[in-house]
PDB file of C-alpha atoms and ligand atoms in Angstrom:
ATOM      1  CA  GLY A   1      15.864  -8.535  55.422  1.00  0.00           C
ATOM      2  CA  ALA A   2      16.043 -10.968  52.776  1.00  0.00           C
ATOM      3  CA  VAL A   3      16.047  -9.964  49.107  1.00  0.00           C
ATOM      4  CA  HIS A   4      14.303 -12.282  46.594  1.00  0.00           C
ATOM      5  CA  VAL A   5      16.111 -12.521  43.386  1.00  0.00           C
ATOM      6  CA  THR A   6      14.819 -13.817  40.050  1.00  0.00           C
ATOM      7  CA  VAL A   7      16.657 -14.059  36.647  1.00  0.00           C
ATOM      8  CA  SER A   8      15.438 -13.616  33.085  1.00  0.00           C
ATOM      9  CA  ILE A   9      17.533 -15.472  30.470  1.00  0.00           C
ATOM     10  CA  GLY A  10      17.681 -14.973  26.654  1.00  0.00           C
ATOM     11  CA  ILE A  11      19.509 -17.700  24.758  1.00  0.00           C
ATOM     12  CA  CYS A  12      20.836 -17.661  21.023  1.00  0.00           C
ATOM     13  CA  ASP A  13      22.333 -20.822  20.257  1.00  0.00           C
ATOM     14  CA  ASP A  14      24.557 -21.483  17.147  1.00  0.00           C
ATOM     15  CA  THR A  15      21.535 -22.908  15.154  1.00  0.00           C
ATOM     16  CA  ILE A  16      20.868 -19.281  14.196  1.00  0.00           C
ATOM     17  CA  PRO A  17      23.230 -18.028  11.662  1.00  0.00           C
ATOM     18  CA  VAL A  18      24.728 -14.684  12.242  1.00  0.00           C
ATOM     19  CA  ALA A  19      26.956 -12.218  10.200  1.00  0.00           C
ATOM     20  CA  ARG A  20      29.036 -10.777  13.323  1.00  0.00           C
ATOM     21  CA  PRO A  21      29.247 -11.920  16.773  1.00  0.00           C
ATOM     22  CA  LEU A  22      27.434  -8.875  18.048  1.00  0.00           C
ATOM     23  CA  ASP A  23      24.353 -10.041  16.267  1.00  0.00           C
ATOM     24  CA  ARG A  24      24.342 -13.088  18.398  1.00  0.00           C
ATOM     25  CA  LEU A  25      24.401 -10.869  21.622  1.00  0.00           C
ATOM     26  CA  GLN A  26      21.520  -8.615  20.252  1.00  0.00           C
ATOM     27  CA  TYR A  27      19.418 -11.737  19.534  1.00  0.00           C
ATOM     28  CA  ALA A  28      20.161 -12.963  22.915  1.00  0.00           C
ATOM     29  CA  ASP A  29      18.995  -9.593  24.200  1.00  0.00           C
ATOM     30  CA  THR A  30      15.642  -9.604  22.147  1.00  0.00           C
ATOM     31  CA  ALA A  31      15.043 -13.214  23.764  1.00  0.00           C
ATOM     32  CA  ALA A  32      15.777 -11.801  27.361  1.00  0.00           C
ATOM     33  CA  TYR A  33      13.502  -8.770  26.568  1.00  0.00           C
ATOM     34  CA  ARG A  34      10.749 -11.377  25.609  1.00  0.00           C
ATOM     35  CA  ALA A  35      11.418 -13.613  28.872  1.00  0.00           C
ATOM     36  CA  LYS A  36      10.889 -10.248  30.972  1.00  0.00           C
ATOM     37  CA  ARG A  37       7.693  -9.520  28.994  1.00  0.00           C
ATOM     38  CA  LEU A  38       6.314 -13.055  29.595  1.00  0.00           C
ATOM     39  CA  GLY A  39       6.593 -12.431  33.126  1.00  0.00           C
ATOM     40  CA  GLU A  40      10.118 -12.774  34.221  1.00  0.00           C
ATOM     41  CA  ASP A  41      11.940 -15.586  36.035  1.00  0.00           C
ATOM     42  CA  ARG A  42      12.201 -17.769  32.904  1.00  0.00           C
ATOM     43  CA  GLN A  43      14.455 -18.386  29.947  1.00  0.00           C
ATOM     44  CA  VAL A  44      13.674 -17.841  26.103  1.00  0.00           C
ATOM     45  CA  LEU A  45      15.359 -19.469  23.361  1.00  0.00           C
ATOM     46  CA  TYR A  46      15.728 -17.058  20.285  1.00  0.00           C
ATOM     47  CA  ASP A  47      14.027 -18.931  17.410  1.00  0.00           C
ATOM     48  CA  THR A  48      12.948 -18.348  13.860  1.00  0.00           C
ATOM     49  CA  GLY A  49       9.604 -16.821  15.051  1.00  0.00           C
ATOM     50  CA  LEU A  50      11.279 -14.375  17.432  1.00  0.00           C
ATOM     51  CA  HIS A  51      13.553 -13.628  14.465  1.00  0.00           C
ATOM     52  CA  ARG A  52      10.799 -12.882  12.131  1.00  0.00           C
ATOM     53  CA  GLU A  53       9.202 -10.616  14.789  1.00  0.00           C
ATOM     54  CA  SER A  54      12.272  -8.648  15.608  1.00  0.00           C
ATOM     55  CA  VAL A  55      13.159  -8.080  11.906  1.00  0.00           C
ATOM     56  CA  GLU A  56       9.650  -6.617  11.550  1.00  0.00           C
ATOM     57  CA  TYR A  57      10.252  -4.562  14.791  1.00  0.00           C
ATOM     58  CA  ARG A  58      13.338  -2.990  13.281  1.00  0.00           C
ATOM     59  CA  ARG A  59      11.553  -2.224  10.146  1.00  0.00           C
ATOM     60  CA  VAL A  60       8.773  -0.453  11.800  1.00  0.00           C
ATOM     61  CA  GLU A  61      10.990   1.378  13.942  1.00  0.00           C
ATOM     62  CA  SER A  62      13.435   2.746  11.274  1.00  0.00           C
ATOM     63  CA  LEU A  63      10.148   3.508   9.441  1.00  0.00           C
ATOM     64  CA  LEU A  64       9.062   5.495  12.307  1.00  0.00           C
ATOM     65  CA  ARG A  65      12.410   7.419  12.752  1.00  0.00           C
ATOM     66  CA  THR A  66      12.469   8.758   9.187  1.00  0.00           C
ATOM     67  CA  ALA A  67       8.910   9.502   9.509  1.00  0.00           C
ATOM     68  CA  LEU A  68       9.742  11.694  12.208  1.00  0.00           C
ATOM     69  CA  GLU A  69      12.636  13.296  10.633  1.00  0.00           C
ATOM     70  CA  GLU A  70      10.923  13.934   7.381  1.00  0.00           C
ATOM     71  CA  GLY A  71       7.406  15.175   8.913  1.00  0.00           C
ATOM     72  CA  ARG A  72       5.218  12.278   7.387  1.00  0.00           C
ATOM     73  CA  PHE A  73       2.786  11.908  10.315  1.00  0.00           C
ATOM     74  CA  VAL A  74      -0.578  13.397   9.528  1.00  0.00           C
ATOM     75  CA  MET A  75      -3.538  13.906  11.818  1.00  0.00           C
ATOM     76  CA  HIS A  76      -7.223  12.695  11.207  1.00  0.00           C
ATOM     77  CA  TYR A  77      -9.955  14.103  13.321  1.00  0.00           C
ATOM     78  CA  GLN A  78     -12.721  11.914  14.528  1.00  0.00           C
ATOM     79  CA  PRO A  79     -16.019  14.145  15.470  1.00  0.00           C
ATOM     80  CA  ILE A  80     -17.335  13.874  18.954  1.00  0.00           C
ATOM     81  CA  VAL A  81     -21.047  14.910  18.798  1.00  0.00           C
ATOM     82  CA  ASP A  82     -23.772  15.656  21.273  1.00  0.00           C
ATOM     83  CA  LEU A  83     -26.389  12.802  21.406  1.00  0.00           C
ATOM     84  CA  ALA A  84     -29.106  15.008  21.838  1.00  0.00           C
ATOM     85  CA  ASP A  85     -29.015  17.036  18.849  1.00  0.00           C
ATOM     86  CA  GLY A  86     -26.007  15.631  16.722  1.00  0.00           C
ATOM     87  CA  ARG A  87     -24.066  19.175  17.099  1.00  0.00           C
ATOM     88  CA  PRO A  88     -20.226  18.520  16.940  1.00  0.00           C
ATOM     89  CA  THR A  89     -18.756  19.411  20.279  1.00  0.00           C
ATOM     90  CA  GLY A  90     -15.107  18.227  19.714  1.00  0.00           C
ATOM     91  CA  VAL A  91     -12.718  15.892  17.856  1.00  0.00           C
ATOM     92  CA  GLU A  92     -10.452  12.977  18.755  1.00  0.00           C
ATOM     93  CA  ALA A  93      -6.910  13.541  17.116  1.00  0.00           C
ATOM     94  CA  LEU A  94      -5.645  10.269  15.781  1.00  0.00           C
ATOM     95  CA  VAL A  95      -2.192   9.969  14.132  1.00  0.00           C
ATOM     96  CA  ARG A  96      -1.480   8.510  10.911  1.00  0.00           C
ATOM     97  CA  MET A  97       1.906   7.795   9.263  1.00  0.00           C
ATOM     98  CA  ARG A  98       2.615   7.925   5.559  1.00  0.00           C
ATOM     99  CA  ASP A  99       5.295   5.608   4.053  1.00  0.00           C
ATOM    100  CA  ARG A 100       7.857   7.125   1.399  1.00  0.00           C
ATOM    101  CA  ASP A 101       5.376   6.232  -1.486  1.00  0.00           C
ATOM    102  CA  GLY A 102       2.883   8.396   0.187  1.00  0.00           C
ATOM    103  CA  LYS A 103       0.723   5.404   1.501  1.00  0.00           C
ATOM    104  CA  LEU A 104      -1.006   5.719   4.740  1.00  0.00           C
ATOM    105  CA  VAL A 105       0.087   3.173   7.299  1.00  0.00           C
ATOM    106  CA  PRO A 106      -2.566   1.866   9.778  1.00  0.00           C
ATOM    107  CA  PRO A 107      -1.842   2.835  13.319  1.00  0.00           C
ATOM    108  CA  GLY A 108      -2.218  -0.920  14.347  1.00  0.00           C
ATOM    109  CA  GLU A 109       1.021  -1.370  12.702  1.00  0.00           C
ATOM    110  CA  PHE A 110       3.033   1.174  14.218  1.00  0.00           C
ATOM    111  CA  ILE A 111       1.615   2.386  17.689  1.00  0.00           C
ATOM    112  CA  GLU A 112       2.879  -0.573  19.537  1.00  0.00           C
ATOM    113  CA  VAL A 113       6.589  -0.123  18.325  1.00  0.00           C
ATOM    114  CA  ALA A 114       6.284   3.582  18.978  1.00  0.00           C
ATOM    115  CA  GLU A 115       5.510   2.680  22.556  1.00  0.00           C
ATOM    116  CA  ARG A 116       8.140  -0.072  23.019  1.00  0.00           C
ATOM    117  CA  SER A 117      10.679   2.046  21.257  1.00  0.00           C
ATOM    118  CA  GLY A 118      10.020   5.351  23.166  1.00  0.00           C
ATOM    119  CA  LEU A 119       9.617   6.981  19.740  1.00  0.00           C
ATOM    120  CA  ILE A 120       5.919   7.671  20.984  1.00  0.00           C
ATOM    121  CA  VAL A 121       7.427  10.529  23.046  1.00  0.00           C
ATOM    122  CA  PRO A 122       8.527  12.849  20.478  1.00  0.00           C
ATOM    123  CA  MET A 123       5.816  11.824  18.276  1.00  0.00           C
ATOM    124  CA  GLY A 124       3.209  12.233  20.927  1.00  0.00           C
ATOM    125  CA  ALA A 125       4.798  15.973  21.397  1.00  0.00           C
ATOM    126  CA  TRP A 126       4.168  16.547  17.694  1.00  0.00           C
ATOM    127  CA  VAL A 127       0.755  15.144  17.949  1.00  0.00           C
ATOM    128  CA  LEU A 128      -0.317  17.581  20.787  1.00  0.00           C
ATOM    129  CA  ALA A 129       1.298  20.693  19.390  1.00  0.00           C
ATOM    130  CA  GLU A 130      -0.231  19.938  15.828  1.00  0.00           C
ATOM    131  CA  SER A 131      -3.886  18.966  17.115  1.00  0.00           C
ATOM    132  CA  CYS A 132      -4.131  22.168  19.369  1.00  0.00           C
ATOM    133  CA  ARG A 133      -2.864  24.307  16.644  1.00  0.00           C
ATOM    134  CA  SER A 134      -5.116  23.236  13.943  1.00  0.00           C
ATOM    135  CA  ILE A 135      -8.375  22.756  15.945  1.00  0.00           C
ATOM    136  CA  ALA A 136      -7.566  26.165  17.504  1.00  0.00           C
ATOM    137  CA  ALA A 137      -7.305  27.741  14.024  1.00  0.00           C
ATOM    138  CA  LEU A 138     -10.648  25.898  13.059  1.00  0.00           C
ATOM    139  CA  HIS A 139     -12.266  27.581  16.050  1.00  0.00           C
ATOM    140  CA  ARG A 140     -10.960  30.915  14.851  1.00  0.00           C
ATOM    141  CA  SER A 141     -11.719  30.586  11.349  1.00  0.00           C
ATOM    142  CA  ALA A 142     -15.166  28.900  11.517  1.00  0.00           C
ATOM    143  CA  GLY A 143     -16.296  30.447  14.871  1.00  0.00           C
ATOM    144  CA  VAL A 144     -17.308  27.131  16.198  1.00  0.00           C
ATOM    145  CA  PRO A 145     -15.916  26.171  19.649  1.00  0.00           C
ATOM    146  CA  LEU A 146     -14.442  22.921  19.325  1.00  0.00           C
ATOM    147  CA  ARG A 147     -12.766  20.738  22.119  1.00  0.00           C
ATOM    148  CA  VAL A 148      -9.724  18.382  20.931  1.00  0.00           C
ATOM    149  CA  SER A 149      -9.067  15.016  22.507  1.00  0.00           C
ATOM    150  CA  VAL A 150      -5.307  14.006  22.356  1.00  0.00           C
ATOM    151  CA  ASN A 151      -4.246  10.351  23.241  1.00  0.00           C
ATOM    152  CA  VAL A 152      -1.543  10.400  25.720  1.00  0.00           C
ATOM    153  CA  ALA A 153       0.566   7.073  26.248  1.00  0.00           C
ATOM    154  CA  ALA A 154       2.063   6.000  29.597  1.00  0.00           C
ATOM    155  CA  ARG A 155       5.579   6.771  28.891  1.00  0.00           C
ATOM    156  CA  GLN A 156       4.450  10.462  28.059  1.00  0.00           C
ATOM    157  CA  ALA A 157       2.346  10.843  31.005  1.00  0.00           C
ATOM    158  CA  SER A 158       5.256   9.566  33.243  1.00  0.00           C
ATOM    159  CA  ARG A 159       7.531  12.250  31.961  1.00  0.00           C
ATOM    160  CA  PRO A 160       8.348  14.979  34.523  1.00  0.00           C
ATOM    161  CA  ASP A 161       8.111  17.627  31.558  1.00  0.00           C
ATOM    162  CA  LEU A 162       4.400  16.568  30.670  1.00  0.00           C
ATOM    163  CA  VAL A 163       2.805  19.721  32.411  1.00  0.00           C
ATOM    164  CA  THR A 164       5.265  22.171  30.479  1.00  0.00           C
ATOM    165  CA  ALA A 165       4.764  20.394  27.390  1.00  0.00           C
ATOM    166  CA  VAL A 166       1.019  20.671  27.658  1.00  0.00           C
ATOM    167  CA  TYR A 167       1.030  24.357  28.457  1.00  0.00           C
ATOM    168  CA  ARG A 168       3.388  25.172  25.781  1.00  0.00           C
ATOM    169  CA  ALA A 169       1.243  23.431  23.179  1.00  0.00           C
ATOM    170  CA  LEU A 170      -1.725  25.310  24.441  1.00  0.00           C
ATOM    171  CA  GLU A 171       0.093  28.679  24.597  1.00  0.00           C
ATOM    172  CA  GLN A 172       1.618  28.330  21.071  1.00  0.00           C
ATOM    173  CA  ALA A 173      -1.984  27.384  19.768  1.00  0.00           C
ATOM    174  CA  GLU A 174      -3.615  30.379  21.826  1.00  0.00           C
ATOM    175  CA  MET A 175      -6.098  27.667  23.039  1.00  0.00           C
ATOM    176  CA  PRO A 176      -7.530  27.680  26.404  1.00  0.00           C
ATOM    177  CA  PRO A 177      -7.064  24.736  28.707  1.00  0.00           C
ATOM    178  CA  ASP A 178     -10.804  23.931  28.767  1.00  0.00           C
ATOM    179  CA  ALA A 179     -10.704  23.199  25.119  1.00  0.00           C
ATOM    180  CA  LEU A 180      -8.593  20.358  25.668  1.00  0.00           C
ATOM    181  CA  THR A 181      -9.047  16.820  26.649  1.00  0.00           C
ATOM    182  CA  LEU A 182      -5.951  14.284  27.310  1.00  0.00           C
ATOM    183  CA  GLU A 183      -7.219  10.498  26.919  1.00  0.00           C
ATOM    184  CA  LEU A 184      -5.242   7.939  28.878  1.00  0.00           C
ATOM    185  CA  THR A 185      -6.043   4.100  28.842  1.00  0.00           C
ATOM    186  CA  GLU A 186      -6.860   2.518  32.072  1.00  0.00           C
ATOM    187  CA  SER A 187      -3.627   0.418  31.967  1.00  0.00           C
ATOM    188  CA  ALA A 188      -1.734   3.776  31.566  1.00  0.00           C
ATOM    189  CA  LEU A 189      -3.481   5.150  34.552  1.00  0.00           C
ATOM    190  CA  LEU A 190      -3.001   2.018  36.597  1.00  0.00           C
ATOM    191  CA  GLU A 191       0.749   2.100  35.792  1.00  0.00           C
ATOM    192  CA  ALA A 192       1.031   5.726  36.779  1.00  0.00           C
ATOM    193  CA  ASP A 193       3.204   6.443  39.986  1.00  0.00           C
ATOM    194  CA  ALA A 194       2.213   9.147  42.593  1.00  0.00           C
ATOM    195  CA  SER A 195       4.195  11.997  40.680  1.00  0.00           C
ATOM    196  CA  THR A 196       2.387  11.178  37.429  1.00  0.00           C
ATOM    197  CA  LEU A 197      -0.954  11.202  39.140  1.00  0.00           C
ATOM    198  CA  ASP A 198       0.078  14.590  40.805  1.00  0.00           C
ATOM    199  CA  ARG A 199       0.688  15.963  37.164  1.00  0.00           C
ATOM    200  CA  LEU A 200      -2.530  14.902  35.838  1.00  0.00           C
ATOM    201  CA  ASN A 201      -4.251  16.381  38.691  1.00  0.00           C
ATOM    202  CA  GLU A 202      -2.432  19.734  38.374  1.00  0.00           C
ATOM    203  CA  LEU A 203      -3.356  19.609  34.436  1.00  0.00           C
ATOM    204  CA  ARG A 204      -7.192  18.829  35.558  1.00  0.00           C
ATOM    205  CA  GLU A 205      -7.128  21.684  38.047  1.00  0.00           C
ATOM    206  CA  SER A 206      -6.033  24.099  35.235  1.00  0.00           C
ATOM    207  CA  GLY A 207      -9.297  22.939  33.350  1.00  0.00           C
ATOM    208  CA  ILE A 208      -7.904  20.490  31.218  1.00  0.00           C
ATOM    209  CA  GLN A 209     -10.125  17.189  30.940  1.00  0.00           C
ATOM    210  CA  ILE A 210      -8.688  13.871  31.728  1.00  0.00           C
ATOM    211  CA  ALA A 211     -10.618  10.924  29.743  1.00  0.00           C
ATOM    212  CA  LEU A 212     -10.271   7.276  30.646  1.00  0.00           C
ATOM    213  CA  ASP A 213      -9.997   5.663  27.408  1.00  0.00           C
ATOM    214  CA  ASP A 214     -11.295   2.295  26.216  1.00  0.00           C
ATOM    215  CA  PHE A 215     -13.112   1.875  29.315  1.00  0.00           C
ATOM    216  CA  GLY A 216     -14.292  -1.833  29.787  1.00  0.00           C
ATOM    217  CA  THR A 217     -11.384  -3.663  28.156  1.00  0.00           C
ATOM    218  CA  GLY A 218      -8.901  -3.456  30.916  1.00  0.00           C
ATOM    219  CA  TYR A 219      -9.194  -3.999  34.730  1.00  0.00           C
ATOM    220  CA  SER A 220     -12.272  -1.694  34.675  1.00  0.00           C
ATOM    221  CA  SER A 221     -11.636  -1.239  38.425  1.00  0.00           C
ATOM    222  CA  LEU A 222     -14.501   0.571  40.154  1.00  0.00           C
ATOM    223  CA  ALA A 223     -12.423   1.532  43.087  1.00  0.00           C
ATOM    224  CA  TYR A 224      -9.890   3.338  40.969  1.00  0.00           C
ATOM    225  CA  LEU A 225     -12.645   5.296  39.097  1.00  0.00           C
ATOM    226  CA  ARG A 226     -13.033   7.223  42.202  1.00  0.00           C
ATOM    227  CA  GLN A 227      -9.299   7.698  42.819  1.00  0.00           C
ATOM    228  CA  LEU A 228      -8.132   8.704  39.546  1.00  0.00           C
ATOM    229  CA  PRO A 229      -8.103  12.185  38.173  1.00  0.00           C
ATOM    230  CA  VAL A 230     -10.745  11.535  35.598  1.00  0.00           C
ATOM    231  CA  SER A 231     -13.532  13.732  34.477  1.00  0.00           C
ATOM    232  CA  LEU A 232     -14.896  11.691  31.582  1.00  0.00           C
ATOM    233  CA  ILE A 233     -15.135   7.975  30.407  1.00  0.00           C
ATOM    234  CA  LYS A 234     -14.972   6.566  26.986  1.00  0.00           C
ATOM    235  CA  VAL A 235     -16.931   3.544  26.585  1.00  0.00           C
ATOM    236  CA  ASP A 236     -15.012   1.124  24.375  1.00  0.00           C
ATOM    237  CA  GLN A 237     -16.098   0.646  20.871  1.00  0.00           C
ATOM    238  CA  SER A 238     -16.267  -3.139  21.045  1.00  0.00           C
ATOM    239  CA  PHE A 239     -19.204  -2.716  23.188  1.00  0.00           C
ATOM    240  CA  VAL A 240     -20.710   0.234  21.117  1.00  0.00           C
ATOM    241  CA  GLY A 241     -20.205  -1.675  17.975  1.00  0.00           C
ATOM    242  CA  THR A 242     -22.232  -4.779  19.015  1.00  0.00           C
ATOM    243  CA  MET A 243     -24.600  -3.151  21.575  1.00  0.00           C
ATOM    244  CA  THR A 244     -27.589  -3.766  19.104  1.00  0.00           C
ATOM    245  CA  THR A 245     -26.893  -7.217  18.287  1.00  0.00           C
ATOM    246  CA  ASP A 246     -25.645  -8.401  21.731  1.00  0.00           C
ATOM    247  CA  PRO A 247     -27.543  -8.011  24.972  1.00  0.00           C
ATOM    248  CA  GLY A 248     -24.652  -8.579  26.880  1.00  0.00           C
ATOM    249  CA  SER A 249     -22.935  -5.434  25.186  1.00  0.00           C
ATOM    250  CA  ALA A 250     -26.031  -3.519  25.636  1.00  0.00           C
ATOM    251  CA  ALA A 251     -25.948  -4.144  29.415  1.00  0.00           C
ATOM    252  CA  ILE A 252     -22.328  -3.307  29.784  1.00  0.00           C
ATOM    253  CA  VAL A 253     -22.873   0.065  27.915  1.00  0.00           C
ATOM    254  CA  ARG A 254     -26.019   0.940  30.305  1.00  0.00           C
ATOM    255  CA  ALA A 255     -23.930  -0.274  33.356  1.00  0.00           C
ATOM    256  CA  VAL A 256     -20.930   1.927  32.486  1.00  0.00           C
ATOM    257  CA  THR A 257     -22.997   4.984  31.333  1.00  0.00           C
ATOM    258  CA  THR A 258     -25.202   4.974  34.481  1.00  0.00           C
ATOM    259  CA  LEU A 259     -22.085   4.676  36.539  1.00  0.00           C
ATOM    260  CA  ALA A 260     -20.473   7.563  34.945  1.00  0.00           C
ATOM    261  CA  GLY A 261     -23.609   9.605  35.428  1.00  0.00           C
ATOM    262  CA  ASP A 262     -23.981   8.502  39.178  1.00  0.00           C
ATOM    263  CA  LEU A 263     -20.257   9.390  39.827  1.00  0.00           C
ATOM    264  CA  GLY A 264     -20.683  12.977  38.132  1.00  0.00           C
ATOM    265  CA  LEU A 265     -18.656  12.178  35.083  1.00  0.00           C
ATOM    266  CA  SER A 266     -19.324  12.738  31.542  1.00  0.00           C
ATOM    267  CA  TRP A 267     -19.144   9.658  29.058  1.00  0.00           C
ATOM    268  CA  VAL A 268     -18.517   9.293  25.279  1.00  0.00           C
ATOM    269  CA  ALA A 269     -19.377   6.213  23.167  1.00  0.00           C
ATOM    270  CA  GLU A 270     -16.590   5.486  20.968  1.00  0.00           C
ATOM    271  CA  GLY A 271     -17.375   4.153  17.235  1.00  0.00           C
ATOM    272  CA  VAL A 272     -20.980   4.867  16.815  1.00  0.00           C
ATOM    273  CA  GLU A 273     -21.791   4.017  13.182  1.00  0.00           C
ATOM    274  CA  THR A 274     -25.265   3.263  12.669  1.00  0.00           C
ATOM    275  CA  MET A 275     -28.529   5.205  13.513  1.00  0.00           C
ATOM    276  CA  GLU A 276     -29.596   1.889  15.577  1.00  0.00           C
ATOM    277  CA  GLN A 277     -26.574   2.551  17.782  1.00  0.00           C
ATOM    278  CA  TRP A 278     -27.133   6.202  18.068  1.00  0.00           C
ATOM    279  CA  GLN A 279     -30.966   5.347  19.108  1.00  0.00           C
ATOM    280  CA  ALA A 280     -29.891   2.867  21.706  1.00  0.00           C
ATOM    281  CA  LEU A 281     -27.368   5.202  23.216  1.00  0.00           C
ATOM    282  CA  ARG A 282     -29.861   7.875  23.585  1.00  0.00           C
ATOM    283  CA  GLU A 283     -32.332   5.708  25.240  1.00  0.00           C
TER     284      GLU A 283
HETATM  285 MG1  LIG B 301      -8.525   7.690  22.542  1.00  0.00          MG
HETATM  286 MG1  LIG B 302     -10.490   4.640  22.458  1.00  0.00          MG
END
């Protein structure tokens, strides 16, 4: 049969000054990477804008590497409460990074670089182990059963060792599988190949919940909702945050929560900050 081939080209010409010839090759490679990210089959010229971005990328990447080596990630836990009575039922584990001066770096500044560089894999393993360990310890000392929700990136989910990594974290924390929820975004689930879906199914069958994160912001494919190994939908905070002021957002929240109920799935509304939002959700 015929094979259709396209080419993505990165160009770095001599208007960009370089210290070593190797730098020019690396810059061209960065431009080629951009060409692929823009949808392939095109050429991209390495310019000052791309240069600024790639310097920033390298800065954050090296910050992440040293933070990993020096153990400078910290966990923040956001409560998940029962809408009926306000009782806490669990927490979502959110990773933060400290820079060398001890200042907290917001996740918006490093998550994307962590994903692109692959550093999300060792980082995610630490987050999973640390979250299970501290929430299980809290459960034992306070006697309050709490679930912990841990965000899992596409690159973590696609690794063959996902299942053993999760079981190991649970075992070391002495935590039952039904106290753990793994949150995956819709795009991560849509990217998932058959063996990744098998792994998620296996985890779900062992009692772990799989949550569809940030629902409503991606493709929001209703057909996939039935096929994916999902037990819980998280309504994206962009709708929850505006549901009392924007009837359109309120309609989306109503539709998603009704749909979840009809499909036999539970749902969590993200980012509830006012009593009005709380009341609207209860209704
Ligand atoms: Mg999440
Ligand atoms: Mg979310």
